[in-house]
Short mmCIF file of C-alpha atoms in Angstrom, two decimals:
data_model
loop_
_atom_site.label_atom_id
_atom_site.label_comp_id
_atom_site.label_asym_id
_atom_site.label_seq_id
_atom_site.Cartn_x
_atom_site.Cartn_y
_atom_site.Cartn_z
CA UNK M 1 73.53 -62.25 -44.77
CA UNK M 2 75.01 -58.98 -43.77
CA UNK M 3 73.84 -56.56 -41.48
CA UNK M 4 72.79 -52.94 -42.79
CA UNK M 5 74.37 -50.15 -40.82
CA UNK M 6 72.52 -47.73 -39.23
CA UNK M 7 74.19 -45.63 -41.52
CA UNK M 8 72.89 -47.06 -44.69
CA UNK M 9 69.36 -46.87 -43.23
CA UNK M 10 69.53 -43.58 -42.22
CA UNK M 11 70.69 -42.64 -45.47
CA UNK M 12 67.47 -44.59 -47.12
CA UNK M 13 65.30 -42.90 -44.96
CA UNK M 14 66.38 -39.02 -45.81
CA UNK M 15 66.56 -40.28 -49.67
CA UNK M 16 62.52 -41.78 -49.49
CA UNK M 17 61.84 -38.05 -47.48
CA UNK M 18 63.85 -36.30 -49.97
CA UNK M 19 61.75 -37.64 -53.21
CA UNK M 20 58.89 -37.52 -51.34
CA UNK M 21 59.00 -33.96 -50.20
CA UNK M 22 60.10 -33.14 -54.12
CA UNK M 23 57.22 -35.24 -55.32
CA UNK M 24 54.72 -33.23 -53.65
CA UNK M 25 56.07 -29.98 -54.63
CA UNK M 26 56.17 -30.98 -58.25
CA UNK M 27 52.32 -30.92 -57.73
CA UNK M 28 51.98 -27.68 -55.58
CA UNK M 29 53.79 -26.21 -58.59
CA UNK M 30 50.98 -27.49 -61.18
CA UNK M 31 48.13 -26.50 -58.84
CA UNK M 32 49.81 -23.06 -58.88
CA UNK M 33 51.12 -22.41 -62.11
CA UNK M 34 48.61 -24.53 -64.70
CA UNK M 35 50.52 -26.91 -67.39
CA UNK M 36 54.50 -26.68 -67.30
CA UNK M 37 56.50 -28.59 -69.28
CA UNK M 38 59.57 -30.77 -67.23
CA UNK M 39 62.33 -27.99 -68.41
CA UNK M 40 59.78 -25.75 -66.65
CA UNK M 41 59.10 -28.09 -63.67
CA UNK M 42 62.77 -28.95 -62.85
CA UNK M 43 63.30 -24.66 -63.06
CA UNK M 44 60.44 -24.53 -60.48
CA UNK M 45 62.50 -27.39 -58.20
CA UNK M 46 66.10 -25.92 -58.71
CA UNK M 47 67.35 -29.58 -60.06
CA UNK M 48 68.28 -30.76 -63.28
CA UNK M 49 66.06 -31.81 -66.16
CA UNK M 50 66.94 -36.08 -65.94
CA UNK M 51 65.85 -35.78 -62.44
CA UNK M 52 62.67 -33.82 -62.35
CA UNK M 53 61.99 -36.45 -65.45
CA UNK M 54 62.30 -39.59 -62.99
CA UNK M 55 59.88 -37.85 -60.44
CA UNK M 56 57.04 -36.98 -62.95
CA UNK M 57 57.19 -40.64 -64.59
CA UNK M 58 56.66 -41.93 -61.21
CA UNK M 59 53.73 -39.00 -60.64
CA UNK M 60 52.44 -40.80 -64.13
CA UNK M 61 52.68 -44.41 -63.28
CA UNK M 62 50.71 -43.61 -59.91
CA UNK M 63 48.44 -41.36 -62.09
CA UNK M 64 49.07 -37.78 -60.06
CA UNK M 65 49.87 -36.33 -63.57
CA UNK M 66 49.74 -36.48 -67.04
CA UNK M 67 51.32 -35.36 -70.04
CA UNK M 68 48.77 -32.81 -72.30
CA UNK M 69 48.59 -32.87 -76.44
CA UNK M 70 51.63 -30.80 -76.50
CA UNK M 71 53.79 -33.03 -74.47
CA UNK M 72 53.71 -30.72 -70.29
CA UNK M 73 52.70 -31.81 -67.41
CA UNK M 74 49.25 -31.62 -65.99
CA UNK M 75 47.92 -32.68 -62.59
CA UNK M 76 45.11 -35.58 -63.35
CA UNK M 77 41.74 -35.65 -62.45
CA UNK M 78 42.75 -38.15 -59.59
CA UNK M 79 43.75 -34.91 -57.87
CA UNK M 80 40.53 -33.55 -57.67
CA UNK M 81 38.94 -37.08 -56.89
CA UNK M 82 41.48 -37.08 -53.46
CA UNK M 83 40.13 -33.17 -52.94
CA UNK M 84 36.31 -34.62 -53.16
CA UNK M 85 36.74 -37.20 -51.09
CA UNK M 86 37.93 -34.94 -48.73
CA UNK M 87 35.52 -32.73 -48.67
CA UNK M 88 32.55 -35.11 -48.91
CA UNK M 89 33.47 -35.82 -45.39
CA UNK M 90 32.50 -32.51 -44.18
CA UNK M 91 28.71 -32.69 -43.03
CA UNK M 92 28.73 -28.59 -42.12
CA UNK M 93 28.26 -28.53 -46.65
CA UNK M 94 25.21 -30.27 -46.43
CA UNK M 95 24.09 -29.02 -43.14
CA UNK M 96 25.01 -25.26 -44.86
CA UNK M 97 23.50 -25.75 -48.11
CA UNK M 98 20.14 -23.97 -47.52
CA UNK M 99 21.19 -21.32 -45.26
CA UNK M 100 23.78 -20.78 -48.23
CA UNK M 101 20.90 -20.32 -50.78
CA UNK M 102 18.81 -18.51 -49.02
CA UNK M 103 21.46 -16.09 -48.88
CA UNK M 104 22.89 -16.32 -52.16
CA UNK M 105 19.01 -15.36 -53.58
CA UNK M 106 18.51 -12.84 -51.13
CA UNK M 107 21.34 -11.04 -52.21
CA UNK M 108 22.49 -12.39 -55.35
CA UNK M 109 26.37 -11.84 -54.89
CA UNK M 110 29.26 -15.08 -53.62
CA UNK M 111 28.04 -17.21 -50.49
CA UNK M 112 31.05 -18.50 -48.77
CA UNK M 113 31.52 -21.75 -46.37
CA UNK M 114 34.66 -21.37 -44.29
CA UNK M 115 36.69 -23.32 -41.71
CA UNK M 116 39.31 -22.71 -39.47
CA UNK M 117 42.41 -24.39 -39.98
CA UNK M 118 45.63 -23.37 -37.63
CA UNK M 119 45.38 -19.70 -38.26
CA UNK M 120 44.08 -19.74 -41.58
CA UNK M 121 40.00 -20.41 -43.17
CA UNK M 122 39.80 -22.89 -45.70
CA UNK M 123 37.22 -22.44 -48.09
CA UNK M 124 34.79 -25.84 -48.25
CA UNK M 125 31.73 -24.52 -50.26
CA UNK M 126 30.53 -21.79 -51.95
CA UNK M 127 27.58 -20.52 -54.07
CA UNK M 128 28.59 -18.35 -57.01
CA UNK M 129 27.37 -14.50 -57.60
CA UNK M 130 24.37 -14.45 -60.53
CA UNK M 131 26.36 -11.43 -61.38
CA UNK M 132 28.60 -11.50 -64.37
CA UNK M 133 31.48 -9.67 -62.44
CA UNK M 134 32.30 -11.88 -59.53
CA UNK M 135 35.69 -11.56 -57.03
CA UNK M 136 36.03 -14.81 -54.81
CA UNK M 137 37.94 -17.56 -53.63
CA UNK M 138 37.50 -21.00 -55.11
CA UNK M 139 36.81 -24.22 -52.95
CA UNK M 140 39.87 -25.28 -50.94
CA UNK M 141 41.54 -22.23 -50.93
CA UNK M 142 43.13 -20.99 -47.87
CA UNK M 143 43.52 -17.79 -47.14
CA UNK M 144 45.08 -15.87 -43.63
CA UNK M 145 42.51 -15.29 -40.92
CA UNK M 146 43.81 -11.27 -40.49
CA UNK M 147 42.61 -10.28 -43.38
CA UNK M 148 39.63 -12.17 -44.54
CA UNK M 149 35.80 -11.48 -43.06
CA UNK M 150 35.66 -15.53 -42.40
CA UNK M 151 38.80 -15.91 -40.69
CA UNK M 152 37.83 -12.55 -38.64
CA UNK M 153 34.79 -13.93 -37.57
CA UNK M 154 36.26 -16.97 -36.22
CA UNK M 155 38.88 -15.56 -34.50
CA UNK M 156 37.45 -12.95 -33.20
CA UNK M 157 35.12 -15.51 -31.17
CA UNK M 158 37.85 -17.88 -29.96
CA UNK M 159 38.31 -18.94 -26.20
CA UNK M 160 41.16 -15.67 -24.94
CA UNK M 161 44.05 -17.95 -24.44
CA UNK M 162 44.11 -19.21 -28.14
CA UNK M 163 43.03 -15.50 -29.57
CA UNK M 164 45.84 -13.81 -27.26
CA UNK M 165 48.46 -16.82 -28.97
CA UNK M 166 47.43 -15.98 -32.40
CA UNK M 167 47.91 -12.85 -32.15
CA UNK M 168 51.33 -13.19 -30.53
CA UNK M 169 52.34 -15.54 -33.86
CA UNK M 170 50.88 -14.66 -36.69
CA UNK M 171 53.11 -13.07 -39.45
CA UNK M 172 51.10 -10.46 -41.18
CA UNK M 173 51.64 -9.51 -45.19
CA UNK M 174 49.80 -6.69 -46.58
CA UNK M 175 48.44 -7.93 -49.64
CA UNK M 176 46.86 -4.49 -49.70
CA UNK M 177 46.90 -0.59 -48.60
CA UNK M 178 44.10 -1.38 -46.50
CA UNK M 179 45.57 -4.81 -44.70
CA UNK M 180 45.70 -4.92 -41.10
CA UNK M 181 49.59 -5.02 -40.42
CA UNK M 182 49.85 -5.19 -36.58
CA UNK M 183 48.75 -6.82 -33.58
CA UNK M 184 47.22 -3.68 -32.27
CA UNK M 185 45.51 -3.33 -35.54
CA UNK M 186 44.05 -6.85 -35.03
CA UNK M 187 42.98 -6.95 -31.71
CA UNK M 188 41.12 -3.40 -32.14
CA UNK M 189 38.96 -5.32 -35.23
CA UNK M 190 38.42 -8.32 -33.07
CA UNK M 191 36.70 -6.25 -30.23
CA UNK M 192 34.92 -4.10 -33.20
CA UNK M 193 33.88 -7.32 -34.60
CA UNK M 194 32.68 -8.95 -31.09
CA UNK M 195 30.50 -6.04 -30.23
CA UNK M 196 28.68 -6.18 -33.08
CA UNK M 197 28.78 -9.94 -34.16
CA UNK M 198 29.87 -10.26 -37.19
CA UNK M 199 33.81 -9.14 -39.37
CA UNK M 200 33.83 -7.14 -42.02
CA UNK M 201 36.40 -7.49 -44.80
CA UNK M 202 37.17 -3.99 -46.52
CA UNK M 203 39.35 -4.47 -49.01
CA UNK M 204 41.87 -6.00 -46.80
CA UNK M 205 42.92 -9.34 -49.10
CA UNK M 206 42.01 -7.82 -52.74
CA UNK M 207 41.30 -4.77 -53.63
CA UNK M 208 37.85 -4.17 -55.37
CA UNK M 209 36.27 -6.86 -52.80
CA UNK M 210 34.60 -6.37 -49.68
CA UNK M 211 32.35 -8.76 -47.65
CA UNK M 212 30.57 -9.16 -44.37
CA UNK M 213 30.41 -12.38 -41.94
CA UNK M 214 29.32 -14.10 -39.07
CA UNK M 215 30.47 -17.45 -37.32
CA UNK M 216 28.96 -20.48 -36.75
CA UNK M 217 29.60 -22.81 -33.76
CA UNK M 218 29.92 -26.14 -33.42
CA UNK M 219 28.34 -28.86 -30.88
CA UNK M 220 30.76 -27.92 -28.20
CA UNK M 221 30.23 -24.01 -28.72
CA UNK M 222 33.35 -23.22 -30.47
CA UNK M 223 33.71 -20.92 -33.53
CA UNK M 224 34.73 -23.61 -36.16
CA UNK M 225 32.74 -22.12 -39.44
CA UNK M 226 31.74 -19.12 -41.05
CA UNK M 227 29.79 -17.94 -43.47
CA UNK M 228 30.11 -14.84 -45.84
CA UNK M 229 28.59 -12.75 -48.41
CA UNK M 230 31.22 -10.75 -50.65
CA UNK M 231 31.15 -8.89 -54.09
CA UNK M 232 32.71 -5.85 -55.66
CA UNK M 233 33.00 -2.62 -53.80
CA UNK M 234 30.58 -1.14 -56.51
CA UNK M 235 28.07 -3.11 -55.57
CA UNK M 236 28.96 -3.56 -51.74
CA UNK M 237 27.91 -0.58 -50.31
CA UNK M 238 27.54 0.23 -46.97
CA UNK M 239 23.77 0.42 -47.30
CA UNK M 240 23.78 -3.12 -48.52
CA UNK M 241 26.26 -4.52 -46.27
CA UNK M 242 24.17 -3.50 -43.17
CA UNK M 243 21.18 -5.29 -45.18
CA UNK M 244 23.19 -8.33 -45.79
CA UNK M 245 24.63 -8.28 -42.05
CA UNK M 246 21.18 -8.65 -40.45
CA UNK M 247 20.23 -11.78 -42.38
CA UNK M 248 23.55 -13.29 -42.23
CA UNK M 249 23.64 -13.26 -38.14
CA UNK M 250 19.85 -14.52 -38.14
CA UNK M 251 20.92 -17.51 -40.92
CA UNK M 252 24.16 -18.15 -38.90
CA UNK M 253 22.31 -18.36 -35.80
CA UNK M 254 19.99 -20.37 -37.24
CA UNK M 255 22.46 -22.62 -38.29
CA UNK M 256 24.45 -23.45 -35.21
CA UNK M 257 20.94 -24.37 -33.44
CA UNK M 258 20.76 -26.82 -36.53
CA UNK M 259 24.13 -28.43 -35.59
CA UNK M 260 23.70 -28.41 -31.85
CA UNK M 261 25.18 -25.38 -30.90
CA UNK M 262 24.44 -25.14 -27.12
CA UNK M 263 21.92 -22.49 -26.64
CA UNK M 264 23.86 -20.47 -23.85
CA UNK M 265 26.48 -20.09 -26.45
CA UNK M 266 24.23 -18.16 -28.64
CA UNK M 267 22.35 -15.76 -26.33
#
């Protein structure tokens, strides 16, 4: 039997990368844009039409996608089984829940679970506003720690070195007027926000929303979570963001006791 050149497997190797990498991003495109049919899809990719086909039917045969009534593309529910499963291995949901409804009743606008993920807060729970006009995130969105209260809170309590290297790296895109779009900027919130406890977000991601919160530390005292309370501006005033504030740091507190934050850590 022949031998395969090193050639020939290097070339297999960037072709299974290649269709992987183009796999995936036929699905980042359907989370993104909703239903697309494979004209649209193969637009999205920059290829041609045959060979954005041969990727979805193998999306379909693994069941990533499927085709809708009128013949597009649509991710499966196996997507969202893969996102569960993921998140069902979080404990901090369950351990969160309560202190997450007592807030949610207290003040009867969006309760928000975050984590920090290199740079960025991922969104792992929250508990809807009762209110018929509601601004929020949904579950597993991530969103840029500059510019959101969670990701401010976390940062804001990280050990120096890694705070000083974030703020070094980060890239910052004002998504509004009111975005912090500078270093400076950022490291004159972080000292506002470890005075007093807990971030603030004014407006700073979408306009209309505004939200206080605090962080919550892990086992080995590090910032890991956070939790928030955020509604429209109308109904965010400051007068009920100093309310929310003091309830937040006690639940928060509260909290991090409950999943062994070390108590020197807290005072």
């Amino acid at each position: 039997m022949p031998k395969r050149s090193a050639m020939s497997s290097d070339n297999e190797k960037y072709y299974f990368v290649s269709s992987l990498a183009k796999g995936l991003r036929i699905l980042e495109v359907l989370a993104e844009q909703g239903d697309l049919s494979v004209s649209q899809v193969a637009a999205q990719l920059g290829t041609n039409r045959a060979g954005s086909h041969r990727f979805i039917s193998t999306l379909r045969d693994l069941g990533y996608v499927e085709k809708t009534s009128t013949g597009r593309i649509t991710l499966s529910f196996k997507m969202l089984e893969l996102g569960m499963r993921k998140l069902d291995r979080f404990e901090i949901r369950s351990d969160a829940r309560t202190c997450m409804q007592e807030l949610a009743f207290a003040f009867r606008e969006t309760v928000n679970l975050g984590q920090w993920e290199r740079g960025a807060v991922i969104h792992l729970d929250k508990i809807n506003s009762t209110e018929i006009l509601r601004m929020d995130l949904g579950i597993g969105a991530h969103a840029p720690a500059y510019c959101t209260g969670l990701g401010k809170a976390i940062l804001s309590f990280l050990p120096d070195g890694e705070r000083e290297d974030y703020l070094q790296t980060v890239t910052f895109v004002p998504f509004t007027e009111h975005t912090i779009t500078s270093p400076e900027q950022l490291a004159a919130e972080i000292e506002k926000t470890r005075q007093r406890g807990y971030a603030v977000d004014d407006e700073e991601l979408s306009l209309g929303l505004r939200c206080v919160a605090a962080p919550v530390f892990d086992h080995t005292g590090r910032p890991v979570y956070a939790l928030s309370v955020s509604g429209p501006k109308h109904r965010m005033t400051d007068q009920k963001m100093q309310e929310i504030k003091e309830q937040l740091l006690s639940v928060c507190h509260r909290l991090s006791r409950q999943i062994g934050t070390p108590e020197r850590r807290l005072s």
